[in-house]
Amino acid sequence: MGKGFVAAVPGAKAGRKPANGAAALSRAEETRLLKAARTGDEKALREIVQMVSGPAYRFSMGFCRNTDDAEDLVQDVMATLLRSLDSFRGESSLSTWTYIVAKRACGRRRQRAKRQMSIEDLGPNEADRPDPGPGPSHRAENSELSAALEAAIASLPDAQKQVLVMRDVEGLSAAEVGKVLGLGERAVKSRLHRARLVLREKLAPYVKGGDAPAPAESCPDTALMLSRYMEGELNATVCKRMEEHVSQCPSCGGTCESLRQVLGACRTHGDRPLPEDLRKAVRSAVKMAIATR
């Protein structure tokens, strides 16, 4: 991969990426699938669940302290989605609708948790105990970069985490993310830029270009400019100026390369399969939905 400023960034400007490697559905295909599911068609119900369970799980993992909580939350989300098929009007895509439901479910769960336990209720050392990060099974399954990425995403403030997961892990557009969060595209992109810069800093030791020398005081904020370029915020004149600078500056070239590597890892991070026990629980939810229709 080249180090030029406008070199391609895999997946960075793409729309929603297909789930489980399947071809992405058009809105017309989604409409036909929903129509069949509403009649109790088992194949259609299973296909819908396959499409949305992965994104729901990854979104939930970003906001829960452990895998068990995330899996419980996904089951809540799946149950809500299956119960609400008849009321879904199709004004947004299935994926966008899934995130809206997941966001609400996360909010409800957090409110319950706050009522049940405050920081004063913790033991003397519990509040200062560091987050253990990914469990042994995840450490065994994931590469060092993937584990570091998971920890870095978890460390982001919620406002940045939500945007980054939906945009860079799941591949929603900025407009779709804004619809889920009730934000304008400008606000979405502002949060996204901040999140990307934090991730690049945290993951620099793990990616190509991360060991580049520190930029000179006269250098632009190359990581921010590249992030803005990815979101279509730079005009041709600025892009040309940045391309000329990056081609002559090893430090800024390394910055561009490291950010591309981080975003590539984000897209790969979204390809992880559901845990087997969660897949079984989701299948049970589908059977129950079929039985009650």
PDB file of C-alpha atoms in Angstrom:
ATOM      1  CA  MET A   1       0.000   0.000   0.000  1.00  0.00           C
ATOM      2  CA  GLY A   2       1.406   3.376  -0.950  1.00  0.00           C
ATOM      3  CA  LYS A   3       2.113   6.178   1.475  1.00  0.00           C
ATOM      4  CA  GLY A   4       0.575   8.976  -0.568  1.00  0.00           C
ATOM      5  CA  PHE A   5      -2.079  11.090   1.094  1.00  0.00           C
ATOM      6  CA  VAL A   6      -4.884  10.077  -1.271  1.00  0.00           C
ATOM      7  CA  ALA A   7      -3.954   6.388  -1.493  1.00  0.00           C
ATOM      8  CA  ALA A   8      -6.905   4.050  -1.187  1.00  0.00           C
ATOM      9  CA  VAL A   9      -8.079   3.123   2.285  1.00  0.00           C
ATOM     10  CA  PRO A  10      -9.789  -0.301   2.246  1.00  0.00           C
ATOM     11  CA  GLY A  11     -13.407   0.115   3.333  1.00  0.00           C
ATOM     12  CA  ALA A  12     -12.998   3.631   4.653  1.00  0.00           C
ATOM     13  CA  LYS A  13     -15.402   5.254   2.209  1.00  0.00           C
ATOM     14  CA  ALA A  14     -17.605   2.239   1.611  1.00  0.00           C
ATOM     15  CA  GLY A  15     -21.174   1.968   2.715  1.00  0.00           C
ATOM     16  CA  ARG A  16     -22.518  -0.803   4.894  1.00  0.00           C
ATOM     17  CA  LYS A  17     -20.522  -3.961   4.511  1.00  0.00           C
ATOM     18  CA  PRO A  18     -22.300  -7.262   3.998  1.00  0.00           C
ATOM     19  CA  ALA A  19     -22.859  -9.486   7.011  1.00  0.00           C
ATOM     20  CA  ASN A  20     -21.078 -12.839   7.115  1.00  0.00           C
ATOM     21  CA  GLY A  21     -19.707 -12.335   3.625  1.00  0.00           C
ATOM     22  CA  ALA A  22     -23.142 -12.420   2.017  1.00  0.00           C
ATOM     23  CA  ALA A  23     -24.169  -9.990  -0.679  1.00  0.00           C
ATOM     24  CA  ALA A  24     -25.685  -6.791   0.678  1.00  0.00           C
ATOM     25  CA  LEU A  25     -29.428  -6.533   0.154  1.00  0.00           C
ATOM     26  CA  SER A  26     -31.071  -3.686  -1.714  1.00  0.00           C
ATOM     27  CA  ARG A  27     -33.951  -1.873  -0.050  1.00  0.00           C
ATOM     28  CA  ALA A  28     -36.365  -3.672  -2.387  1.00  0.00           C
ATOM     29  CA  GLU A  29     -34.909  -7.038  -1.357  1.00  0.00           C
ATOM     30  CA  GLU A  30     -35.162  -6.069   2.310  1.00  0.00           C
ATOM     31  CA  THR A  31     -38.819  -5.163   1.770  1.00  0.00           C
ATOM     32  CA  ARG A  32     -39.539  -8.555   0.214  1.00  0.00           C
ATOM     33  CA  LEU A  33     -37.688 -10.293   3.041  1.00  0.00           C
ATOM     34  CA  LEU A  34     -39.650  -8.414   5.693  1.00  0.00           C
ATOM     35  CA  LYS A  35     -42.934  -9.174   3.965  1.00  0.00           C
ATOM     36  CA  ALA A  36     -42.132 -12.889   4.020  1.00  0.00           C
ATOM     37  CA  ALA A  37     -40.974 -12.771   7.647  1.00  0.00           C
ATOM     38  CA  ARG A  38     -44.218 -11.132   8.726  1.00  0.00           C
ATOM     39  CA  THR A  39     -46.121 -14.124   7.393  1.00  0.00           C
ATOM     40  CA  GLY A  40     -44.021 -16.429   9.571  1.00  0.00           C
ATOM     41  CA  ASP A  41     -41.670 -17.604   6.816  1.00  0.00           C
ATOM     42  CA  GLU A  42     -38.923 -19.408   8.755  1.00  0.00           C
ATOM     43  CA  LYS A  43     -36.248 -18.918   6.109  1.00  0.00           C
ATOM     44  CA  ALA A  44     -36.899 -15.163   5.971  1.00  0.00           C
ATOM     45  CA  LEU A  45     -36.826 -14.843   9.754  1.00  0.00           C
ATOM     46  CA  ARG A  46     -33.526 -16.696   9.941  1.00  0.00           C
ATOM     47  CA  GLU A  47     -32.032 -14.544   7.198  1.00  0.00           C
ATOM     48  CA  ILE A  48     -33.025 -11.357   9.006  1.00  0.00           C
ATOM     49  CA  VAL A  49     -31.510 -12.617  12.247  1.00  0.00           C
ATOM     50  CA  GLN A  50     -28.310 -13.614  10.435  1.00  0.00           C
ATOM     51  CA  MET A  51     -28.078 -10.123   8.947  1.00  0.00           C
ATOM     52  CA  VAL A  52     -28.499  -8.188  12.172  1.00  0.00           C
ATOM     53  CA  SER A  53     -27.227 -10.382  15.023  1.00  0.00           C
ATOM     54  CA  GLY A  54     -23.540  -9.778  14.236  1.00  0.00           C
ATOM     55  CA  PRO A  55     -23.795  -5.970  14.156  1.00  0.00           C
ATOM     56  CA  ALA A  56     -25.944  -6.035  17.306  1.00  0.00           C
ATOM     57  CA  TYR A  57     -23.348  -8.156  19.111  1.00  0.00           C
ATOM     58  CA  ARG A  58     -20.394  -5.986  18.142  1.00  0.00           C
ATOM     59  CA  PHE A  59     -22.284  -2.827  19.077  1.00  0.00           C
ATOM     60  CA  SER A  60     -23.197  -4.355  22.445  1.00  0.00           C
ATOM     61  CA  MET A  61     -19.632  -5.520  23.114  1.00  0.00           C
ATOM     62  CA  GLY A  62     -18.535  -1.912  22.891  1.00  0.00           C
ATOM     63  CA  PHE A  63     -20.765  -0.889  25.778  1.00  0.00           C
ATOM     64  CA  CYS A  64     -20.753  -3.852  28.152  1.00  0.00           C
ATOM     65  CA  ARG A  65     -18.049  -4.742  30.632  1.00  0.00           C
ATOM     66  CA  ASN A  66     -18.052  -8.412  29.757  1.00  0.00           C
ATOM     67  CA  THR A  67     -19.131 -10.895  27.129  1.00  0.00           C
ATOM     68  CA  ASP A  68     -21.998 -12.305  29.198  1.00  0.00           C
ATOM     69  CA  ASP A  69     -23.649  -8.881  29.487  1.00  0.00           C
ATOM     70  CA  ALA A  70     -23.191  -8.274  25.766  1.00  0.00           C
ATOM     71  CA  GLU A  71     -24.751 -11.621  24.906  1.00  0.00           C
ATOM     72  CA  ASP A  72     -27.715 -10.928  27.193  1.00  0.00           C
ATOM     73  CA  LEU A  73     -28.160  -7.571  25.526  1.00  0.00           C
ATOM     74  CA  VAL A  74     -28.073  -9.085  22.041  1.00  0.00           C
ATOM     75  CA  GLN A  75     -30.788 -11.529  23.011  1.00  0.00           C
ATOM     76  CA  ASP A  76     -32.892  -8.604  24.252  1.00  0.00           C
ATOM     77  CA  VAL A  77     -32.304  -6.782  20.968  1.00  0.00           C
ATOM     78  CA  MET A  78     -33.171  -9.823  18.860  1.00  0.00           C
ATOM     79  CA  ALA A  79     -36.356 -10.424  20.851  1.00  0.00           C
ATOM     80  CA  THR A  80     -37.376  -6.782  20.408  1.00  0.00           C
ATOM     81  CA  LEU A  81     -36.668  -6.868  16.676  1.00  0.00           C
ATOM     82  CA  LEU A  82     -38.621 -10.051  16.116  1.00  0.00           C
ATOM     83  CA  ARG A  83     -41.580  -8.741  18.106  1.00  0.00           C
ATOM     84  CA  SER A  84     -41.505  -5.453  16.223  1.00  0.00           C
ATOM     85  CA  LEU A  85     -41.365  -6.699  12.639  1.00  0.00           C
ATOM     86  CA  ASP A  86     -44.995  -5.781  12.038  1.00  0.00           C
ATOM     87  CA  SER A  87     -44.445  -2.192  13.210  1.00  0.00           C
ATOM     88  CA  PHE A  88     -41.245  -1.584  11.207  1.00  0.00           C
ATOM     89  CA  ARG A  89     -42.213   0.842   8.443  1.00  0.00           C
ATOM     90  CA  GLY A  90     -39.063   0.489   6.361  1.00  0.00           C
ATOM     91  CA  GLU A  91     -38.100   4.170   6.542  1.00  0.00           C
ATOM     92  CA  SER A  92     -34.532   3.086   7.276  1.00  0.00           C
ATOM     93  CA  SER A  93     -32.515  -0.025   6.462  1.00  0.00           C
ATOM     94  CA  LEU A  94     -32.670  -3.113   8.646  1.00  0.00           C
ATOM     95  CA  SER A  95     -29.132  -2.440   9.879  1.00  0.00           C
ATOM     96  CA  THR A  96     -29.942   1.138  10.858  1.00  0.00           C
ATOM     97  CA  TRP A  97     -33.072  -0.038  12.646  1.00  0.00           C
ATOM     98  CA  THR A  98     -30.994  -2.649  14.498  1.00  0.00           C
ATOM     99  CA  TYR A  99     -28.625   0.007  15.818  1.00  0.00           C
ATOM    100  CA  ILE A 100     -31.513   2.185  16.942  1.00  0.00           C
ATOM    101  CA  VAL A 101     -32.984  -0.730  18.900  1.00  0.00           C
ATOM    102  CA  ALA A 102     -29.552  -1.692  20.291  1.00  0.00           C
ATOM    103  CA  LYS A 103     -28.812   1.876  21.371  1.00  0.00           C
ATOM    104  CA  ARG A 104     -32.111   2.087  23.245  1.00  0.00           C
ATOM    105  CA  ALA A 105     -31.501  -1.290  24.866  1.00  0.00           C
ATOM    106  CA  CYS A 106     -28.017  -0.213  25.966  1.00  0.00           C
ATOM    107  CA  GLY A 107     -29.475   2.950  27.459  1.00  0.00           C
ATOM    108  CA  ARG A 108     -32.126   1.046  29.406  1.00  0.00           C
ATOM    109  CA  ARG A 109     -29.586  -1.429  30.725  1.00  0.00           C
ATOM    110  CA  ARG A 110     -27.265   1.334  31.858  1.00  0.00           C
ATOM    111  CA  GLN A 111     -30.054   3.146  33.646  1.00  0.00           C
ATOM    112  CA  ARG A 112     -30.932  -0.037  35.518  1.00  0.00           C
ATOM    113  CA  ALA A 113     -27.284  -0.573  36.415  1.00  0.00           C
ATOM    114  CA  LYS A 114     -26.996   2.972  37.777  1.00  0.00           C
ATOM    115  CA  ARG A 115     -30.022   2.446  39.980  1.00  0.00           C
ATOM    116  CA  GLN A 116     -28.667  -0.827  41.306  1.00  0.00           C
ATOM    117  CA  MET A 117     -25.122   0.234  42.057  1.00  0.00           C
ATOM    118  CA  SER A 118     -23.284   3.522  42.497  1.00  0.00           C
ATOM    119  CA  ILE A 119     -19.543   3.942  42.749  1.00  0.00           C
ATOM    120  CA  GLU A 120     -19.841   4.272  46.539  1.00  0.00           C
ATOM    121  CA  ASP A 121     -21.284   0.768  46.720  1.00  0.00           C
ATOM    122  CA  LEU A 122     -18.091  -0.784  45.433  1.00  0.00           C
ATOM    123  CA  GLY A 123     -15.527  -2.393  47.682  1.00  0.00           C
ATOM    124  CA  PRO A 124     -12.443  -0.392  48.717  1.00  0.00           C
ATOM    125  CA  ASN A 125     -10.307  -1.555  45.793  1.00  0.00           C
ATOM    126  CA  GLU A 126     -12.979  -2.321  43.200  1.00  0.00           C
ATOM    127  CA  ALA A 127     -13.273   1.189  41.754  1.00  0.00           C
ATOM    128  CA  ASP A 128      -9.554   1.361  41.042  1.00  0.00           C
ATOM    129  CA  ARG A 129      -9.292  -2.081  39.548  1.00  0.00           C
ATOM    130  CA  PRO A 130      -8.276  -1.847  35.864  1.00  0.00           C
ATOM    131  CA  ASP A 131     -10.456  -3.304  33.167  1.00  0.00           C
ATOM    132  CA  PRO A 132      -9.062  -6.791  32.505  1.00  0.00           C
ATOM    133  CA  GLY A 133      -9.678  -6.369  28.781  1.00  0.00           C
ATOM    134  CA  PRO A 134     -10.537  -9.286  26.515  1.00  0.00           C
ATOM    135  CA  GLY A 135     -10.949 -12.643  28.232  1.00  0.00           C
ATOM    136  CA  PRO A 136      -8.645 -15.638  27.665  1.00  0.00           C
ATOM    137  CA  SER A 137     -10.727 -17.020  24.801  1.00  0.00           C
ATOM    138  CA  HIS A 138     -10.582 -13.714  22.953  1.00  0.00           C
ATOM    139  CA  ARG A 139      -6.845 -13.376  23.535  1.00  0.00           C
ATOM    140  CA  ALA A 140      -6.333 -16.862  22.128  1.00  0.00           C
ATOM    141  CA  GLU A 141      -8.504 -16.226  19.081  1.00  0.00           C
ATOM    142  CA  ASN A 142      -7.469 -12.693  18.224  1.00  0.00           C
ATOM    143  CA  SER A 143      -4.172 -11.367  17.034  1.00  0.00           C
ATOM    144  CA  GLU A 144      -2.233  -8.937  19.190  1.00  0.00           C
ATOM    145  CA  LEU A 145      -3.502  -6.054  17.080  1.00  0.00           C
ATOM    146  CA  SER A 146      -7.102  -7.194  17.324  1.00  0.00           C
ATOM    147  CA  ALA A 147      -6.886  -7.457  21.110  1.00  0.00           C
ATOM    148  CA  ALA A 148      -5.261  -4.021  21.322  1.00  0.00           C
ATOM    149  CA  LEU A 149      -7.929  -2.597  19.017  1.00  0.00           C
ATOM    150  CA  GLU A 150     -10.720  -4.041  21.150  1.00  0.00           C
ATOM    151  CA  ALA A 151      -9.212  -2.470  24.268  1.00  0.00           C
ATOM    152  CA  ALA A 152      -8.680   0.866  22.508  1.00  0.00           C
ATOM    153  CA  ILE A 153     -12.283   1.013  21.292  1.00  0.00           C
ATOM    154  CA  ALA A 154     -13.535   0.131  24.770  1.00  0.00           C
ATOM    155  CA  SER A 155     -11.524   3.024  26.228  1.00  0.00           C
ATOM    156  CA  LEU A 156     -13.220   5.656  24.046  1.00  0.00           C
ATOM    157  CA  PRO A 157     -15.921   7.930  25.472  1.00  0.00           C
ATOM    158  CA  ASP A 158     -19.356   6.591  24.570  1.00  0.00           C
ATOM    159  CA  ALA A 159     -20.107   9.421  22.138  1.00  0.00           C
ATOM    160  CA  GLN A 160     -16.994   8.607  20.099  1.00  0.00           C
ATOM    161  CA  LYS A 161     -17.293   4.850  20.519  1.00  0.00           C
ATOM    162  CA  GLN A 162     -20.806   4.709  19.085  1.00  0.00           C
ATOM    163  CA  VAL A 163     -19.818   6.632  15.986  1.00  0.00           C
ATOM    164  CA  LEU A 164     -16.601   4.732  15.361  1.00  0.00           C
ATOM    165  CA  VAL A 165     -18.170   1.280  15.760  1.00  0.00           C
ATOM    166  CA  MET A 166     -21.014   2.054  13.379  1.00  0.00           C
ATOM    167  CA  ARG A 167     -18.909   3.913  10.806  1.00  0.00           C
ATOM    168  CA  ASP A 168     -15.534   2.158  10.765  1.00  0.00           C
ATOM    169  CA  VAL A 169     -16.324  -1.309  12.121  1.00  0.00           C
ATOM    170  CA  GLU A 170     -19.776  -1.865  10.624  1.00  0.00           C
ATOM    171  CA  GLY A 171     -19.478   0.409   7.589  1.00  0.00           C
ATOM    172  CA  LEU A 172     -22.580   2.576   7.963  1.00  0.00           C
ATOM    173  CA  SER A 173     -22.452   5.962   6.258  1.00  0.00           C
ATOM    174  CA  ALA A 174     -22.172   9.135   8.327  1.00  0.00           C
ATOM    175  CA  ALA A 175     -25.779   9.923   7.424  1.00  0.00           C
ATOM    176  CA  GLU A 176     -26.956   6.533   8.694  1.00  0.00           C
ATOM    177  CA  VAL A 177     -24.983   6.930  11.915  1.00  0.00           C
ATOM    178  CA  GLY A 178     -26.566  10.339  12.391  1.00  0.00           C
ATOM    179  CA  LYS A 179     -30.020   8.848  11.975  1.00  0.00           C
ATOM    180  CA  VAL A 180     -29.336   6.263  14.679  1.00  0.00           C
ATOM    181  CA  LEU A 181     -27.940   8.815  17.122  1.00  0.00           C
ATOM    182  CA  GLY A 182     -30.171  11.747  16.252  1.00  0.00           C
ATOM    183  CA  LEU A 183     -27.198  13.845  15.120  1.00  0.00           C
ATOM    184  CA  GLY A 184     -26.328  15.869  12.051  1.00  0.00           C
ATOM    185  CA  GLU A 185     -23.553  14.613   9.777  1.00  0.00           C
ATOM    186  CA  ARG A 186     -21.232  17.386  10.917  1.00  0.00           C
ATOM    187  CA  ALA A 187     -21.485  16.260  14.546  1.00  0.00           C
ATOM    188  CA  VAL A 188     -21.012  12.624  13.538  1.00  0.00           C
ATOM    189  CA  LYS A 189     -17.861  13.408  11.587  1.00  0.00           C
ATOM    190  CA  SER A 190     -16.447  15.554  14.383  1.00  0.00           C
ATOM    191  CA  ARG A 191     -16.780  12.683  16.848  1.00  0.00           C
ATOM    192  CA  LEU A 192     -15.444  10.237  14.286  1.00  0.00           C
ATOM    193  CA  HIS A 193     -12.296  12.272  13.655  1.00  0.00           C
ATOM    194  CA  ARG A 194     -11.532  12.468  17.379  1.00  0.00           C
ATOM    195  CA  ALA A 195     -12.056   8.733  17.812  1.00  0.00           C
ATOM    196  CA  ARG A 196      -9.842   7.844  14.849  1.00  0.00           C
ATOM    197  CA  LEU A 197      -7.003  10.015  16.131  1.00  0.00           C
ATOM    198  CA  VAL A 198      -7.164   8.407  19.566  1.00  0.00           C
ATOM    199  CA  LEU A 199      -7.104   4.916  18.063  1.00  0.00           C
ATOM    200  CA  ARG A 200      -4.149   5.741  15.850  1.00  0.00           C
ATOM    201  CA  GLU A 201      -2.168   6.977  18.846  1.00  0.00           C
ATOM    202  CA  LYS A 202      -3.003   3.921  20.951  1.00  0.00           C
ATOM    203  CA  LEU A 203      -2.321   1.414  18.189  1.00  0.00           C
ATOM    204  CA  ALA A 204       0.800   3.005  16.712  1.00  0.00           C
ATOM    205  CA  PRO A 205       3.092   0.339  18.272  1.00  0.00           C
ATOM    206  CA  TYR A 206       1.148  -2.401  16.480  1.00  0.00           C
ATOM    207  CA  VAL A 207       0.877  -1.101  12.911  1.00  0.00           C
ATOM    208  CA  LYS A 208       3.065  -0.238   9.949  1.00  0.00           C
ATOM    209  CA  GLY A 209       4.036   3.430   9.990  1.00  0.00           C
ATOM    210  CA  GLY A 210       3.424   3.751  13.711  1.00  0.00           C
ATOM    211  CA  ASP A 211       7.140   4.094  14.428  1.00  0.00           C
ATOM    212  CA  ALA A 212       7.627   7.071  12.111  1.00  0.00           C
ATOM    213  CA  PRO A 213       9.553  10.022  13.586  1.00  0.00           C
ATOM    214  CA  ALA A 214       7.617  12.797  15.281  1.00  0.00           C
ATOM    215  CA  PRO A 215       6.348  15.458  12.853  1.00  0.00           C
ATOM    216  CA  ALA A 216       7.977  18.863  12.664  1.00  0.00           C
ATOM    217  CA  GLU A 217       6.163  21.852  14.144  1.00  0.00           C
ATOM    218  CA  SER A 218       5.490  23.075  10.620  1.00  0.00           C
ATOM    219  CA  CYS A 219       3.727  19.840   9.621  1.00  0.00           C
ATOM    220  CA  PRO A 220      -0.072  19.837   9.367  1.00  0.00           C
ATOM    221  CA  ASP A 221      -2.205  17.554  11.526  1.00  0.00           C
ATOM    222  CA  THR A 222      -1.939  14.834   8.921  1.00  0.00           C
ATOM    223  CA  ALA A 223      -4.057  12.232  10.711  1.00  0.00           C
ATOM    224  CA  LEU A 224      -6.933  14.682  11.073  1.00  0.00           C
ATOM    225  CA  MET A 225      -6.612  15.821   7.475  1.00  0.00           C
ATOM    226  CA  LEU A 226      -6.622  12.226   6.226  1.00  0.00           C
ATOM    227  CA  SER A 227      -9.695  11.437   8.314  1.00  0.00           C
ATOM    228  CA  ARG A 228     -11.436  14.495   6.888  1.00  0.00           C
ATOM    229  CA  TYR A 229     -10.437  13.452   3.367  1.00  0.00           C
ATOM    230  CA  MET A 230     -12.021  10.048   3.921  1.00  0.00           C
ATOM    231  CA  GLU A 231     -15.285  11.777   4.808  1.00  0.00           C
ATOM    232  CA  GLY A 232     -15.210  14.015   1.729  1.00  0.00           C
ATOM    233  CA  GLU A 233     -14.465  17.212   3.637  1.00  0.00           C
ATOM    234  CA  LEU A 234     -11.402  18.384   1.689  1.00  0.00           C
ATOM    235  CA  ASN A 235     -11.434  20.087  -1.686  1.00  0.00           C
ATOM    236  CA  ALA A 236      -9.079  19.228  -4.543  1.00  0.00           C
ATOM    237  CA  THR A 237      -6.682  22.078  -3.767  1.00  0.00           C
ATOM    238  CA  VAL A 238      -6.167  20.971  -0.174  1.00  0.00           C
ATOM    239  CA  CYS A 239      -5.804  17.338  -1.235  1.00  0.00           C
ATOM    240  CA  LYS A 240      -3.106  18.254  -3.738  1.00  0.00           C
ATOM    241  CA  ARG A 241      -1.230  20.292  -1.143  1.00  0.00           C
ATOM    242  CA  MET A 242      -1.403  17.423   1.365  1.00  0.00           C
ATOM    243  CA  GLU A 243      -0.292  14.899  -1.264  1.00  0.00           C
ATOM    244  CA  GLU A 244       2.768  17.002  -2.065  1.00  0.00           C
ATOM    245  CA  HIS A 245       3.670  17.377   1.597  1.00  0.00           C
ATOM    246  CA  VAL A 246       3.170  13.713   2.514  1.00  0.00           C
ATOM    247  CA  SER A 247       5.259  12.530  -0.448  1.00  0.00           C
ATOM    248  CA  GLN A 248       8.223  14.494   0.943  1.00  0.00           C
ATOM    249  CA  CYS A 249       7.722  13.980   4.693  1.00  0.00           C
ATOM    250  CA  PRO A 250       8.524  10.526   6.150  1.00  0.00           C
ATOM    251  CA  SER A 251       6.791  11.406   9.397  1.00  0.00           C
ATOM    252  CA  CYS A 252       3.497  12.385   7.788  1.00  0.00           C
ATOM    253  CA  GLY A 253       3.761   9.467   5.370  1.00  0.00           C
ATOM    254  CA  GLY A 254       4.024   7.159   8.370  1.00  0.00           C
ATOM    255  CA  THR A 255       1.048   8.859   9.982  1.00  0.00           C
ATOM    256  CA  CYS A 256      -1.084   8.225   6.896  1.00  0.00           C
ATOM    257  CA  GLU A 257       0.024   4.621   6.682  1.00  0.00           C
ATOM    258  CA  SER A 258      -0.636   3.920  10.355  1.00  0.00           C
ATOM    259  CA  LEU A 259      -4.138   5.409  10.219  1.00  0.00           C
ATOM    260  CA  ARG A 260      -4.953   3.310   7.155  1.00  0.00           C
ATOM    261  CA  GLN A 261      -3.705   0.213   8.956  1.00  0.00           C
ATOM    262  CA  VAL A 262      -5.841   1.003  12.000  1.00  0.00           C
ATOM    263  CA  LEU A 263      -8.969   1.521   9.907  1.00  0.00           C
ATOM    264  CA  GLY A 264      -8.275  -1.681   8.015  1.00  0.00           C
ATOM    265  CA  ALA A 265      -8.115  -3.467  11.363  1.00  0.00           C
ATOM    266  CA  CYS A 266     -11.447  -1.905  12.313  1.00  0.00           C
ATOM    267  CA  ARG A 267     -13.116  -3.374   9.242  1.00  0.00           C
ATOM    268  CA  THR A 268     -11.586  -6.812   9.888  1.00  0.00           C
ATOM    269  CA  HIS A 269     -12.653  -6.566  13.525  1.00  0.00           C
ATOM    270  CA  GLY A 270     -16.254  -6.492  12.363  1.00  0.00           C
ATOM    271  CA  ASP A 271     -15.934  -9.893  10.686  1.00  0.00           C
ATOM    272  CA  ARG A 272     -15.706 -11.882  13.926  1.00  0.00           C
ATOM    273  CA  PRO A 273     -18.370 -14.604  14.175  1.00  0.00           C
ATOM    274  CA  LEU A 274     -20.885 -14.789  16.990  1.00  0.00           C
ATOM    275  CA  PRO A 275     -19.934 -17.033  19.927  1.00  0.00           C
ATOM    276  CA  GLU A 276     -21.493 -20.468  19.547  1.00  0.00           C
ATOM    277  CA  ASP A 277     -23.605 -20.192  22.715  1.00  0.00           C
ATOM    278  CA  LEU A 278     -25.034 -16.912  21.471  1.00  0.00           C
ATOM    279  CA  ARG A 279     -25.814 -18.415  18.064  1.00  0.00           C
ATOM    280  CA  LYS A 280     -27.768 -21.154  19.829  1.00  0.00           C
ATOM    281  CA  ALA A 281     -29.681 -18.597  21.894  1.00  0.00           C
ATOM    282  CA  VAL A 282     -30.502 -16.585  18.783  1.00  0.00           C
ATOM    283  CA  ARG A 283     -31.720 -19.713  16.993  1.00  0.00           C
ATOM    284  CA  SER A 284     -33.977 -20.430  19.963  1.00  0.00           C
ATOM    285  CA  ALA A 285     -35.352 -16.899  19.729  1.00  0.00           C
ATOM    286  CA  VAL A 286     -36.183 -17.465  16.067  1.00  0.00           C
ATOM    287  CA  LYS A 287     -38.002 -20.702  16.867  1.00  0.00           C
ATOM    288  CA  MET A 288     -40.016 -18.927  19.546  1.00  0.00           C
ATOM    289  CA  ALA A 289     -40.869 -16.111  17.146  1.00  0.00           C
ATOM    290  CA  ILE A 290     -42.055 -18.634  14.567  1.00  0.00           C
ATOM    291  CA  ALA A 291     -44.152 -20.476  17.143  1.00  0.00           C
ATOM    292  CA  THR A 292     -45.931 -17.303  18.262  1.00  0.00           C
ATOM    293  CA  ARG A 293     -46.791 -16.034  14.779  1.00  0.00           C
TER     294      ARG A 293
END
